[in-house]
Short mmCIF file of C-alpha atoms and ligand atoms in Angstrom, two decimals:
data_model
loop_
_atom_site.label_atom_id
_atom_site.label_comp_id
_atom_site.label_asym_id
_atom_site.label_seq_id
_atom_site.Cartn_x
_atom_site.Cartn_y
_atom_site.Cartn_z
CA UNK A 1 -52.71 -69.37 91.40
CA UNK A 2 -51.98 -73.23 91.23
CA UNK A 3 -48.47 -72.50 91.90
CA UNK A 4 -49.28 -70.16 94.82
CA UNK A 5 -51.53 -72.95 96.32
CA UNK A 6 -48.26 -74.78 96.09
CA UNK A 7 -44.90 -72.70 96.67
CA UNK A 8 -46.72 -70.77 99.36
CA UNK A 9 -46.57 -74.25 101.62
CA UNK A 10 -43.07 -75.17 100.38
CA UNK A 11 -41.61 -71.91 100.80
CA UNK A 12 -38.03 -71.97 102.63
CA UNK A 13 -38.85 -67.99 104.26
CA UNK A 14 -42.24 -69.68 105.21
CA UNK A 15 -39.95 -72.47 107.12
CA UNK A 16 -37.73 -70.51 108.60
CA UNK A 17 -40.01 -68.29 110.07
CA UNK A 18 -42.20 -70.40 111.46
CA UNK A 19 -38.84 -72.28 112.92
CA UNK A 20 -37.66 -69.05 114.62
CA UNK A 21 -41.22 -69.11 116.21
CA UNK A 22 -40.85 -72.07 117.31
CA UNK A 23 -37.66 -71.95 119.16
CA UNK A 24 -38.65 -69.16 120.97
CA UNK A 25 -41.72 -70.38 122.03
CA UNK A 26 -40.86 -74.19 123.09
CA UNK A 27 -40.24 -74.69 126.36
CA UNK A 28 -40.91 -78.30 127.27
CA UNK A 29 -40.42 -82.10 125.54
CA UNK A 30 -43.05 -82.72 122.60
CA UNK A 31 -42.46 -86.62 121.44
CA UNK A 32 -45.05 -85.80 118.55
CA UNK A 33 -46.18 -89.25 116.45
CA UNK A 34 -46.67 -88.19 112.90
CA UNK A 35 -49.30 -91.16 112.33
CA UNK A 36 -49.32 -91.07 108.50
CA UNK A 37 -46.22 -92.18 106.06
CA UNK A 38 -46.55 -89.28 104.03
CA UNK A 39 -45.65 -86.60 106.89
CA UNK A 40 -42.45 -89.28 108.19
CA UNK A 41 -41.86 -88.66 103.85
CA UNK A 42 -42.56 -84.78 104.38
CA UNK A 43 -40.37 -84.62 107.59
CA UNK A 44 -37.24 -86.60 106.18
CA UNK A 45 -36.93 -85.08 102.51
CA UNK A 46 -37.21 -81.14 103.81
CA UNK A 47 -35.08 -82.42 106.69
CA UNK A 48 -37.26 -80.71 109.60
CA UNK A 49 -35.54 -82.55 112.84
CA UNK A 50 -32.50 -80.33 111.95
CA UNK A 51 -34.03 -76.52 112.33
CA UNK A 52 -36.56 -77.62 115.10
CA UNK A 53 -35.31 -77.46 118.43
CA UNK A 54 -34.01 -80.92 120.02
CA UNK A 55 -37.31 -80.54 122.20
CA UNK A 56 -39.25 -81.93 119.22
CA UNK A 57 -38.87 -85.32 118.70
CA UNK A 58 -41.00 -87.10 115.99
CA UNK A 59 -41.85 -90.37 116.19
CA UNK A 60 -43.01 -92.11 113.35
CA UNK A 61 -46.27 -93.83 113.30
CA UNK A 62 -47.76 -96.31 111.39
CA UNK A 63 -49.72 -94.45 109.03
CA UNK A 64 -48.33 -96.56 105.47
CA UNK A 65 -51.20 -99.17 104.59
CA UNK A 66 -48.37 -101.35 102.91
CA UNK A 67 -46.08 -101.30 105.51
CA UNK A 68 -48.76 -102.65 108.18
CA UNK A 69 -49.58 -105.48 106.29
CA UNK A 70 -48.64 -108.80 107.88
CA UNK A 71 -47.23 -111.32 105.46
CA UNK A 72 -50.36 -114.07 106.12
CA UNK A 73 -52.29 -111.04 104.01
CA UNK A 74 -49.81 -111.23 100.98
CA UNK A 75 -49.44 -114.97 101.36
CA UNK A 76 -53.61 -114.60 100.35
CA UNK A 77 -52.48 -112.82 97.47
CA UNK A 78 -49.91 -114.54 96.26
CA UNK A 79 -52.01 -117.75 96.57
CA UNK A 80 -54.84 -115.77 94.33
CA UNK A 81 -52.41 -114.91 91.83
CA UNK A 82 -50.66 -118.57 91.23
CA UNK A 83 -54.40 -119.30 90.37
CA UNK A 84 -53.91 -120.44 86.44
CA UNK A 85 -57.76 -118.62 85.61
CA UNK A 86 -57.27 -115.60 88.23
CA UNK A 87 -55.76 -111.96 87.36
CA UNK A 88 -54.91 -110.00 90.49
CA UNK A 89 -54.82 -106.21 90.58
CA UNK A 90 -53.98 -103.68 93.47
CA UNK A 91 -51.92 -100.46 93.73
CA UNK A 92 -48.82 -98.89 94.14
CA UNK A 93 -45.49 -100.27 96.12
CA UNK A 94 -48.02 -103.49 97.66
CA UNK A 95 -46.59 -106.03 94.62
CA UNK A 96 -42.97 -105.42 95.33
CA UNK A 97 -43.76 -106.46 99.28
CA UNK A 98 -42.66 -109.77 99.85
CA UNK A 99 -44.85 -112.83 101.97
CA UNK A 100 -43.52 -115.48 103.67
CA UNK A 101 -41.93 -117.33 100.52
CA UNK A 102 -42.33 -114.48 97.80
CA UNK A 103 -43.64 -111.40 96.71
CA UNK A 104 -46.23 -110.77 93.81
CA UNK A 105 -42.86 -108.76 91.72
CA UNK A 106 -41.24 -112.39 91.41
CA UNK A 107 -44.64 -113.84 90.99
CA UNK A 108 -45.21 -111.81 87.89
CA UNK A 109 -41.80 -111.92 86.46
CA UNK A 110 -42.56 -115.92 86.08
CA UNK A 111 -45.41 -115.10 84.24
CA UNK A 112 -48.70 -114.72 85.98
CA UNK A 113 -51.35 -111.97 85.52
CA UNK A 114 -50.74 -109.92 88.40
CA UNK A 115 -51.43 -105.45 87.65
CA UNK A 116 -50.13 -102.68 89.48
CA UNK A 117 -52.37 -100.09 89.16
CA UNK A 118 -52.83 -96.50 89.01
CA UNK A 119 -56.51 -96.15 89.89
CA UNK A 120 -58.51 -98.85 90.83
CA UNK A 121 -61.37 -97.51 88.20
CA UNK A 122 -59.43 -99.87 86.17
CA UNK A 123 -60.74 -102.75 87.07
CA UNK A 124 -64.06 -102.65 85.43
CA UNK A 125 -62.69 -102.57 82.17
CA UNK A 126 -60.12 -105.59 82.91
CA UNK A 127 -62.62 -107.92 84.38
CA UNK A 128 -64.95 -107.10 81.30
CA UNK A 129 -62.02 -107.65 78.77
CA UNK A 130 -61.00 -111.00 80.33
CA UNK A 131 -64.70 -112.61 80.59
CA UNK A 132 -62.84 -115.68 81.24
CA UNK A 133 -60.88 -115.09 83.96
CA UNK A 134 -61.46 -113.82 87.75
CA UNK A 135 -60.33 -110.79 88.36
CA UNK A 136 -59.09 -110.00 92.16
CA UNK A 137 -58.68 -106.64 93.32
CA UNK A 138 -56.31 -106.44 96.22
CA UNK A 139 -57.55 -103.31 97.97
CA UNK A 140 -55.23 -101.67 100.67
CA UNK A 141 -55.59 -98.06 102.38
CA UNK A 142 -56.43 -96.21 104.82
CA UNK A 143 -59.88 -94.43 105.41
CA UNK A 144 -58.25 -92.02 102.09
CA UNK A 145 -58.58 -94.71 100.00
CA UNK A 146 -61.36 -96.97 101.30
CA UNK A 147 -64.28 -95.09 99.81
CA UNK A 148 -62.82 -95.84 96.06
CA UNK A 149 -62.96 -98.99 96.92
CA UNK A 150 -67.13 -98.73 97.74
CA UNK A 151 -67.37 -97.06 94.45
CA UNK A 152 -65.93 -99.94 92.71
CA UNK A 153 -67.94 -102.15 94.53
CA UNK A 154 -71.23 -100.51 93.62
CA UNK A 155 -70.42 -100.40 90.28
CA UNK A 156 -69.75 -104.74 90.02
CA UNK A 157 -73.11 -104.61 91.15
CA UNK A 158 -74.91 -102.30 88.99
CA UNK A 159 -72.99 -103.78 86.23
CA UNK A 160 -73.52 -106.95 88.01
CA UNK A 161 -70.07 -108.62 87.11
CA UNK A 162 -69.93 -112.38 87.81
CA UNK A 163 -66.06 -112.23 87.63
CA UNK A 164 -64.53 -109.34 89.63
CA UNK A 165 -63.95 -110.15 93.36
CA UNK A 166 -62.34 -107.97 96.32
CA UNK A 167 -59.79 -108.76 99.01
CA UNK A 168 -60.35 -105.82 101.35
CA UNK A 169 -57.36 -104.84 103.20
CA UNK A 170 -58.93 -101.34 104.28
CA UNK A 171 -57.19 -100.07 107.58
CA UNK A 172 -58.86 -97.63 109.81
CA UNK A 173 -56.31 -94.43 111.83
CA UNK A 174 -57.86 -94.04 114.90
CA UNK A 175 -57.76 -97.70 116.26
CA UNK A 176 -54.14 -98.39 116.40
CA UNK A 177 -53.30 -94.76 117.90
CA UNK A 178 -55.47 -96.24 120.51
CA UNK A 179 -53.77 -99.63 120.32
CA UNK A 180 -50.29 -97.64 120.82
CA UNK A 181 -51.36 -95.48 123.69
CA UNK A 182 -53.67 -97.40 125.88
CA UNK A 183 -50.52 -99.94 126.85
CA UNK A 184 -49.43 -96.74 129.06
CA UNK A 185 -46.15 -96.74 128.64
CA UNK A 186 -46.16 -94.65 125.14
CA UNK A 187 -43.68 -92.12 125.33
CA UNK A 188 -45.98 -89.99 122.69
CA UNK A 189 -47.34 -86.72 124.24
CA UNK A 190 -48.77 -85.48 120.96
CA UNK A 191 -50.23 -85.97 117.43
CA UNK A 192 -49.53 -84.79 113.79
CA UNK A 193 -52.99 -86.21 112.50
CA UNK A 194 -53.13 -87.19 108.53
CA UNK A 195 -54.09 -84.91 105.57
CA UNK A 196 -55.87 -86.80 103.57
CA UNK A 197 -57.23 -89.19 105.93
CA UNK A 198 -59.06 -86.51 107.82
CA UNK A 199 -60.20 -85.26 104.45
CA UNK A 200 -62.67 -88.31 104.29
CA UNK A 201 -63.27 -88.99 108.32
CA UNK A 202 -63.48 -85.13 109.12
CA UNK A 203 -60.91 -84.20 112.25
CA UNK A 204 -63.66 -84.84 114.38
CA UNK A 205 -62.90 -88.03 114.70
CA UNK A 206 -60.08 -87.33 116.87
CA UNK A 207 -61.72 -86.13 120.02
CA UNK A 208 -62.28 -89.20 121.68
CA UNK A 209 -58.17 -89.95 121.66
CA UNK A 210 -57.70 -86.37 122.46
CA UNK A 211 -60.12 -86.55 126.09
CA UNK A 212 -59.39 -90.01 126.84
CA UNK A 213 -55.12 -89.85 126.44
CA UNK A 214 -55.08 -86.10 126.92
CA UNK A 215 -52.66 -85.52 123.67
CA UNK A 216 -53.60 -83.19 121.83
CA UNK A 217 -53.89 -83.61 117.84
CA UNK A 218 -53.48 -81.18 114.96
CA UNK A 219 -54.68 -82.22 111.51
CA UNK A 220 -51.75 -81.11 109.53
CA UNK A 221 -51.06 -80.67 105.50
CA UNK A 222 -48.39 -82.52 103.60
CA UNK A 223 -46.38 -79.60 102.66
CA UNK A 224 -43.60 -78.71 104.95
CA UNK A 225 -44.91 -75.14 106.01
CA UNK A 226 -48.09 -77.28 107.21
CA UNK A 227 -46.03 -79.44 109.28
CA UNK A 228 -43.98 -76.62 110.74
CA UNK A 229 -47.43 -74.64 111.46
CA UNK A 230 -48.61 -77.91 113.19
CA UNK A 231 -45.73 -77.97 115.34
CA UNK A 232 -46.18 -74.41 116.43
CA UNK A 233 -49.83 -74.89 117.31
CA UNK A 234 -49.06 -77.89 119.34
CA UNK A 235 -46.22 -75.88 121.02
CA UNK A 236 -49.09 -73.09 121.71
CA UNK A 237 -51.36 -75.71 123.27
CA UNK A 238 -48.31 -77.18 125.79
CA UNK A 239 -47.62 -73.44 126.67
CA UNK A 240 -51.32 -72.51 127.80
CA UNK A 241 -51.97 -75.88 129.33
CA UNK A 242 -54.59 -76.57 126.42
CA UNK A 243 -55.39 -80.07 124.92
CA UNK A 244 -57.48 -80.65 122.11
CA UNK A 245 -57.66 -81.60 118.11
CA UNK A 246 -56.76 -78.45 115.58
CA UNK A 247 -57.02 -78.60 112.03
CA UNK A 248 -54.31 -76.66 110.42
CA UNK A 249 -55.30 -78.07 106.69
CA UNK A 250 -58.16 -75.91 106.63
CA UNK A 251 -57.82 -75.39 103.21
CA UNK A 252 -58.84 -79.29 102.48
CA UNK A 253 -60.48 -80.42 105.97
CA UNK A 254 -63.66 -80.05 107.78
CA UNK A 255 -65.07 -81.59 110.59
CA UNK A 256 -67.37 -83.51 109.40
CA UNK A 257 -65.51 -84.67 106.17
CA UNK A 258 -66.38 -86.44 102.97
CA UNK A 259 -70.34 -87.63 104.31
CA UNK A 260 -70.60 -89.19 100.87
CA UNK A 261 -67.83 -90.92 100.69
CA UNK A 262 -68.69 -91.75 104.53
CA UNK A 263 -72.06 -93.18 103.86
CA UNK A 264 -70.59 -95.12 100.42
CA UNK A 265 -68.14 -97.41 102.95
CA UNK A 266 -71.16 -98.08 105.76
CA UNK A 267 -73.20 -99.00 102.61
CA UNK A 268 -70.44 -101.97 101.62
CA UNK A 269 -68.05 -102.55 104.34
CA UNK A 270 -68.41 -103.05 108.21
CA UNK A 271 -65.50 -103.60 111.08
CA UNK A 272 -64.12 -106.66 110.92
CA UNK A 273 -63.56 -108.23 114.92
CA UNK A 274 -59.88 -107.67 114.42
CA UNK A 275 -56.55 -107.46 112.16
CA UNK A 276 -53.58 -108.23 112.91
CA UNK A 277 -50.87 -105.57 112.10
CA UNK A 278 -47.45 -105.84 111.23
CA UNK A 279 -45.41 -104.80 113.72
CA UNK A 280 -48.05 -104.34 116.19
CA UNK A 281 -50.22 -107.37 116.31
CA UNK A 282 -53.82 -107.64 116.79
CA UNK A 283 -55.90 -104.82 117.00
CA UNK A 284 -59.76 -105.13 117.77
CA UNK A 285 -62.19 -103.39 115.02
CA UNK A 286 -58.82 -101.91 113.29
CA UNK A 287 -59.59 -102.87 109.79
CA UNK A 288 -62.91 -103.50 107.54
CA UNK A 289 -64.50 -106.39 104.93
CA UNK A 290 -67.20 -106.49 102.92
CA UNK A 291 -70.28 -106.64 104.44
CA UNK A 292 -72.31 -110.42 104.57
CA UNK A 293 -74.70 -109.91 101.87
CA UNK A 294 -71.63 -109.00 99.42
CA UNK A 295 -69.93 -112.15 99.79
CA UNK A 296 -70.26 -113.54 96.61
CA UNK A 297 -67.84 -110.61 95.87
CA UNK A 298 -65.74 -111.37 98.78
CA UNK A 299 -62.64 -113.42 97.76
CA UNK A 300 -61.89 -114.38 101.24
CA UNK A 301 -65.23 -116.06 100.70
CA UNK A 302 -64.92 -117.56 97.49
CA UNK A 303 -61.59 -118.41 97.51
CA UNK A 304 -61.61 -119.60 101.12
CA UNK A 305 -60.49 -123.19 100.03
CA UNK A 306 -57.11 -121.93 98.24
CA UNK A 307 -55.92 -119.03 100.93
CA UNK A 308 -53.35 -119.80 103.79
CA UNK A 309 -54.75 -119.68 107.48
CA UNK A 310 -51.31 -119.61 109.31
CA UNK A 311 -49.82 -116.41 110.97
CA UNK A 312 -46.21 -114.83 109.86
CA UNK A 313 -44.20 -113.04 112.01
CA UNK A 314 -40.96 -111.05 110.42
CA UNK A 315 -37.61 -111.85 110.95
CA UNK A 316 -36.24 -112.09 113.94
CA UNK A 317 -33.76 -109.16 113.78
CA UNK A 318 -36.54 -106.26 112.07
CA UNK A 319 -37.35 -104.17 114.90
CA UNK A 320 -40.26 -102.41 112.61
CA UNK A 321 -43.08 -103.06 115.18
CA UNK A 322 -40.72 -100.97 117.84
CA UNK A 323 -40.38 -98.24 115.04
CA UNK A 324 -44.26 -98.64 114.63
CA UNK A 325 -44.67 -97.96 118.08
CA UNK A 326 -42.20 -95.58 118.76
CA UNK A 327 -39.68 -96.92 120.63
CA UNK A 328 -36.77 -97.24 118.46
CA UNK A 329 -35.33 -95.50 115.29
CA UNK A 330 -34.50 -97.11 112.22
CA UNK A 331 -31.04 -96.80 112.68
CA UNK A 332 -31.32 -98.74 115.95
CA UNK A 333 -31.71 -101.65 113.81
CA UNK A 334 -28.68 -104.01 113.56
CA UNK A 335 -29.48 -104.79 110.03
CA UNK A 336 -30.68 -100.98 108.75
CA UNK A 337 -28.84 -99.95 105.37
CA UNK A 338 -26.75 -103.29 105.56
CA UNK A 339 -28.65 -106.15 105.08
CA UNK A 340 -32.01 -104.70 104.52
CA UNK A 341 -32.14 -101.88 101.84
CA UNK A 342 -35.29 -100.65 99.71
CA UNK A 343 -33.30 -103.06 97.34
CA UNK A 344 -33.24 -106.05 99.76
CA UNK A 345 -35.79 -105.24 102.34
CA UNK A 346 -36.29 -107.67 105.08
CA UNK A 347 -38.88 -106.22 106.77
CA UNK A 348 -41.97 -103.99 105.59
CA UNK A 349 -40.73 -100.39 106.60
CA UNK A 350 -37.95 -100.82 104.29
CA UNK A 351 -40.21 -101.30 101.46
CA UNK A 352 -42.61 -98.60 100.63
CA UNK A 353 -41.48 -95.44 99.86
CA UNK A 354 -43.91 -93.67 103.26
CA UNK A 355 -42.35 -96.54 105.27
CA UNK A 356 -39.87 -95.14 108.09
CA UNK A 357 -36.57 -97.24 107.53
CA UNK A 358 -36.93 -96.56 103.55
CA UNK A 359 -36.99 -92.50 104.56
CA UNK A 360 -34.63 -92.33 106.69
CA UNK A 361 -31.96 -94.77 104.38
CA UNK A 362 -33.27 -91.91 101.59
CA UNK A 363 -32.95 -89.13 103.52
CA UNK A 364 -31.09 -89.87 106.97
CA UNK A 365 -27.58 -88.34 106.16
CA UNK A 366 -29.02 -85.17 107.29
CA UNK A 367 -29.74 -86.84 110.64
CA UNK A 368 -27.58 -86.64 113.89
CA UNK A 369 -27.75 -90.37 114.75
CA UNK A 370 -27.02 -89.88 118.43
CA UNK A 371 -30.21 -88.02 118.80
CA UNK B 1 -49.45 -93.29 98.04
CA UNK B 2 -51.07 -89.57 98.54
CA UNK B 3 -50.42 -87.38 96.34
CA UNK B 4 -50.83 -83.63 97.96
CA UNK B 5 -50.76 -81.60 94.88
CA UNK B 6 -53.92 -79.08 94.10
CA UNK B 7 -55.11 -80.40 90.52
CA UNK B 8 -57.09 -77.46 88.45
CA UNK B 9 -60.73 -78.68 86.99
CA UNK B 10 -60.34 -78.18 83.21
CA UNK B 11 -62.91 -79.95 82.13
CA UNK B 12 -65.74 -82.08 83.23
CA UNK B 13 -67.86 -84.27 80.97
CA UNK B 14 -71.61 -86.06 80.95
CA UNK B 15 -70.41 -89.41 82.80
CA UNK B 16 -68.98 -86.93 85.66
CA UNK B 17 -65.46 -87.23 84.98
CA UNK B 18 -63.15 -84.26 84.78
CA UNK B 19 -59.98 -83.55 83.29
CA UNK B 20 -57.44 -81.97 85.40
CA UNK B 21 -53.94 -80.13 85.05
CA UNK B 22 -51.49 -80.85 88.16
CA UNK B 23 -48.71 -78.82 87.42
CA UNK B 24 -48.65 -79.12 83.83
CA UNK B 25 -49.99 -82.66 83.83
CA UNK B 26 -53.38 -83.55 82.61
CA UNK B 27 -55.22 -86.15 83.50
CA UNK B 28 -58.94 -87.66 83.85
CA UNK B 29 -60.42 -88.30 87.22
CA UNK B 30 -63.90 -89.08 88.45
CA UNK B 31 -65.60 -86.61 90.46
CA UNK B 32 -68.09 -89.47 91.70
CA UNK B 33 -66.65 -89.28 95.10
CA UNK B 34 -67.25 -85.40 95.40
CA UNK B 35 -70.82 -84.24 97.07
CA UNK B 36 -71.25 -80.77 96.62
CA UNK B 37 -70.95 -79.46 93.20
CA UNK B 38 -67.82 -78.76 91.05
CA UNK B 39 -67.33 -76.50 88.55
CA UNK B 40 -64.62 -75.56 86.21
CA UNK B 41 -61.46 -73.85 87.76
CA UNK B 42 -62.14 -75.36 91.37
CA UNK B 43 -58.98 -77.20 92.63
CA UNK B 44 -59.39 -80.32 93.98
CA UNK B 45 -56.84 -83.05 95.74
CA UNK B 46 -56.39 -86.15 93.47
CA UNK B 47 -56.66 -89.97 95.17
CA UNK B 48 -55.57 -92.87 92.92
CA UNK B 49 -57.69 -91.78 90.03
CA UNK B 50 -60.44 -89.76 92.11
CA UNK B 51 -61.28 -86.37 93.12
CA UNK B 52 -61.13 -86.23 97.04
CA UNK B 53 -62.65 -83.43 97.42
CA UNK B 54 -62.45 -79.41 96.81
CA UNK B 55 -59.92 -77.26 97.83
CA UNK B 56 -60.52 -73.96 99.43
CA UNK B 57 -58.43 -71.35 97.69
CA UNK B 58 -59.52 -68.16 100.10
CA UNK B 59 -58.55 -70.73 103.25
CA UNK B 60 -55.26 -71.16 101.61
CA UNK B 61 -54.60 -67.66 100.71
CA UNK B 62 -55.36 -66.43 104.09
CA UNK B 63 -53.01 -68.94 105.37
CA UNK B 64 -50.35 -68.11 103.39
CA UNK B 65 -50.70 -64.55 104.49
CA UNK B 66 -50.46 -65.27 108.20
CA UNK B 67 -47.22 -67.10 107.06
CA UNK B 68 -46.05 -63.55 104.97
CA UNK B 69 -46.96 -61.67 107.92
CA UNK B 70 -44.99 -63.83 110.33
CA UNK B 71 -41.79 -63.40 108.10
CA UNK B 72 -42.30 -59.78 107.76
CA UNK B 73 -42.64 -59.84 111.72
CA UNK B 74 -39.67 -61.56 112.42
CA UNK B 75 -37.60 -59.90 109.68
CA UNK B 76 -38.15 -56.63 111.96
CA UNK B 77 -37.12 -58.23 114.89
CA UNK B 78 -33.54 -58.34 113.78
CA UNK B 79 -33.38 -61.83 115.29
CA UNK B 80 -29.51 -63.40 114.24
CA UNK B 81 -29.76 -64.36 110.88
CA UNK B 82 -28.20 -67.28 111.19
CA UNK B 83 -30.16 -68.73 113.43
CA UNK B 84 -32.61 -71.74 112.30
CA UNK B 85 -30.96 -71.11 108.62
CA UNK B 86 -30.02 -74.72 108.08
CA UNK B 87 -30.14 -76.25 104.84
CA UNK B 88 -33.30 -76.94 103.05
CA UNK B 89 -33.47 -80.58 101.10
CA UNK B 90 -36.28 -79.12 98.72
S1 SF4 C 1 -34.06 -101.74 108.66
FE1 SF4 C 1 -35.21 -103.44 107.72
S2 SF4 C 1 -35.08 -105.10 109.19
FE2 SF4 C 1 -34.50 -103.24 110.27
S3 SF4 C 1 -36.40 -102.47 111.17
FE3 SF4 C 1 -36.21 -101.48 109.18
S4 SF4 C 1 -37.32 -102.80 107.78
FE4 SF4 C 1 -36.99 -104.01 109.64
#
């Protein structure tokens, strides 16, 4: 059964079918923006440009929490970690990202206490094994990964820990879609909306973009059947003139969503004014914080004193912010696979493995580069 | 940072948390995060160390059958078999 669940979603007749389908059924332009990193990951490694028809054109959005993050935001965590009595945790590719002047991998390599970890539950137990020290969780992610956060925040104050402090980085989906398509000039005429996002949010949250930009939005899975089943259901709604959000994940998405894990968030965090996005620059009520009466939590409270207050823009020559927005292609970068490499990046797409320029340097020989 | 895999319930203990098998590999996550009740042999999606939520296997099976029945369709309709047969990176 767990292997149905599975193969049944990656299955190459499944594809194939559905690809037939879809060629016979498209019959104008779809510029669709696959919002999260893990469908740009999805799209690359099962090569899915190449057996659509050249009428689907996906445009990669900037669904990857580590590639959004502007370097003023790492610059705060490298100054928490250079902090002789301070340990600082957070999760996945975010250490190897670098700030203005370094990243938290070199940081670490000369010695100080800096984690990368699987599951922020972890941080209970480090903060009470290191009574001594502060312990600073680094917390990045989208709505998926915002409600863990909560939970680890209710549990410093049950346990009511006097040494564990948060840096919430928590990025919210539907803002920046707006951001990207109230300018007027986006070239995006639909949506592949995230999997696991939506889990937590509900796809219900969609229908204001959906009236208001009249684009219509299907929730879509992370295996490659899901995307190709997404595609067809958009092509379905161009054909009969339709416009509205569809949830193809049914098997994990609802319309209301996670309520708990809803309600755990509005308990702790609340919209911060604005954030400023790599790539994409500042974004009203994009992003969240911890709510006032947390602050002594709050290390961009307590550590106010120590953390830089200048903005970072990237280099000159990263076009990442066009990529965000869905102008360009990675390969229209001068630099792409040369100078920047997931080995060398110079600019944040490069870096994480759901970023854009990283997939397609992984994946992009399958690609026809004058698309 | 997602990882899309259905994880099996195993297990689940006093404090809430439940072992899991993702394709072979087991692991403990909390199912703190889940409202409705879980029991042993629901899948669930895995998030950095917590249980997301449940997985509906009679959602997915039906899915996958509009998929078999699709094939089977266009198998029938003799459509050139070459066509939209490009290679697969799986
Ligand atoms: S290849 Fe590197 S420098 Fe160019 S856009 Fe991508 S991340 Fe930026």
């Amino acid at each position: 059964m767990q292997l149905d669940l599975i193969e049944g979603f990656r299955n190459p007749e499944h594809i194939k079918a559905l690809a037939k389908l879809i060629k016979q059924e498209c019959k104008e332009k779809i510029n669709v923006m696959e919002v999260c990193g893990g469908h740009t990951h999805t799209i690359m490694k099962y090569g899915l440009p190449q057996i659509l028809p050249n009428l689907i054109e996906f445009i990669h959005g900037p669904g990857c929490p580590v590639c959004i993050m502007p370097k003023e935001r790492i610059d705060h965590a490298i100054a928490l970690a250079s902090q002789k009595d301070v340990i600082l945790a957070t999760l996945g590719d975010m250490i190897r990202v670098p700030g203005s002047k370094t990243s938290l991998q070199k940081l670490r390599a000369d010695g100080k206490d800096i984690r990368s970890l699987y599951s922020p539950l972890d941080i209970i137990k480090i903060a009470q094994d290191n009574p001594e020290k502060k312990v600073v969780f680094f917390a990045i992610g989208f709505e998926t990964t915002t409600p863990m956060t909560a939970v680890m925040i209710e549990q410093a104050i049950k346990l009511d820990m006097k040494n564990l402090y948060f840096h919430i980085n928590h990025v919210l989906v539907p803002e920046p879609i707006e951001a990207i398509m109230s300018g007027g000039d986006s070239r995006i005429n639909a949506f592949l909306g995230p999997s696991h996002v939506s889990v937590i949010t509900g796809y219900g949250i969609f229908e204001p973009i959906v009236e208001k930009y009249k684009t219509p939005i299907v929730v879509a899975g992370f295996e490659p059947v899901d995307v190709m089943e997404a595609i067809l259901m958009l092509v379905r709604q161009f054909n009969k003139g339709r416009c509205e959000v569809q949830n193809q994940y049914k098997r994990a998405v609802s319309k209301e969503g996670n309520t708990k894990a809803q309600n755990l968030i509005n308990r702790y965090m609340e919209k911060r004014s604005h954030f400023r996005w790599r790539g994409i620059g500042d974004i009203a009520n994009s992003a969240l914080k911890l709510k006032d009466e947390y602050a002594r939590f709050d290390a961009e409270v307590v550590f106010d004193d120590i953390l830089p207050k200048e903005q970072i823009d990237d280099h000159k020559l990263c076009i990442c912010g066009d990529i965000l927005k869905g102008n360009a292609k990675p390969y229209n970068c001068k630099v792409f696979g040369k100078a920047c490499t997931p080995n060398t990046p110079m600019g944040s797409c490069m870096v994480s493995s759901e970023g854009a320029c990283s997939a397609y340097f992984k994946y992009g020989q399958f690609l026809n580069q004058g698309e | 940072m997602c990882l899309s895999i259905p994880s099996k319930v195993i297990k689940i203990d006093e404090n809430n948390m439940a072992t899991v098998d993702t394709m072979g590999v087991k692991r403990e996550v909390t199912l703190d995060l889940i409202g409705e009740p879980v029991s042993v042999g629901d899948f669930v999606l895995i998030h950095v160390g917590f249980a997301m939520n449940k997985i509906s296997q009679e959602e997915a099976l039906e899915s996958i059958k509009v998929y078999d029945e699709i094939v089977a369709k266009m198998n029938s309709e003799e459509i050139d078999p070459s066509e939209g047969d490009a290679n697969y990176a799986t």
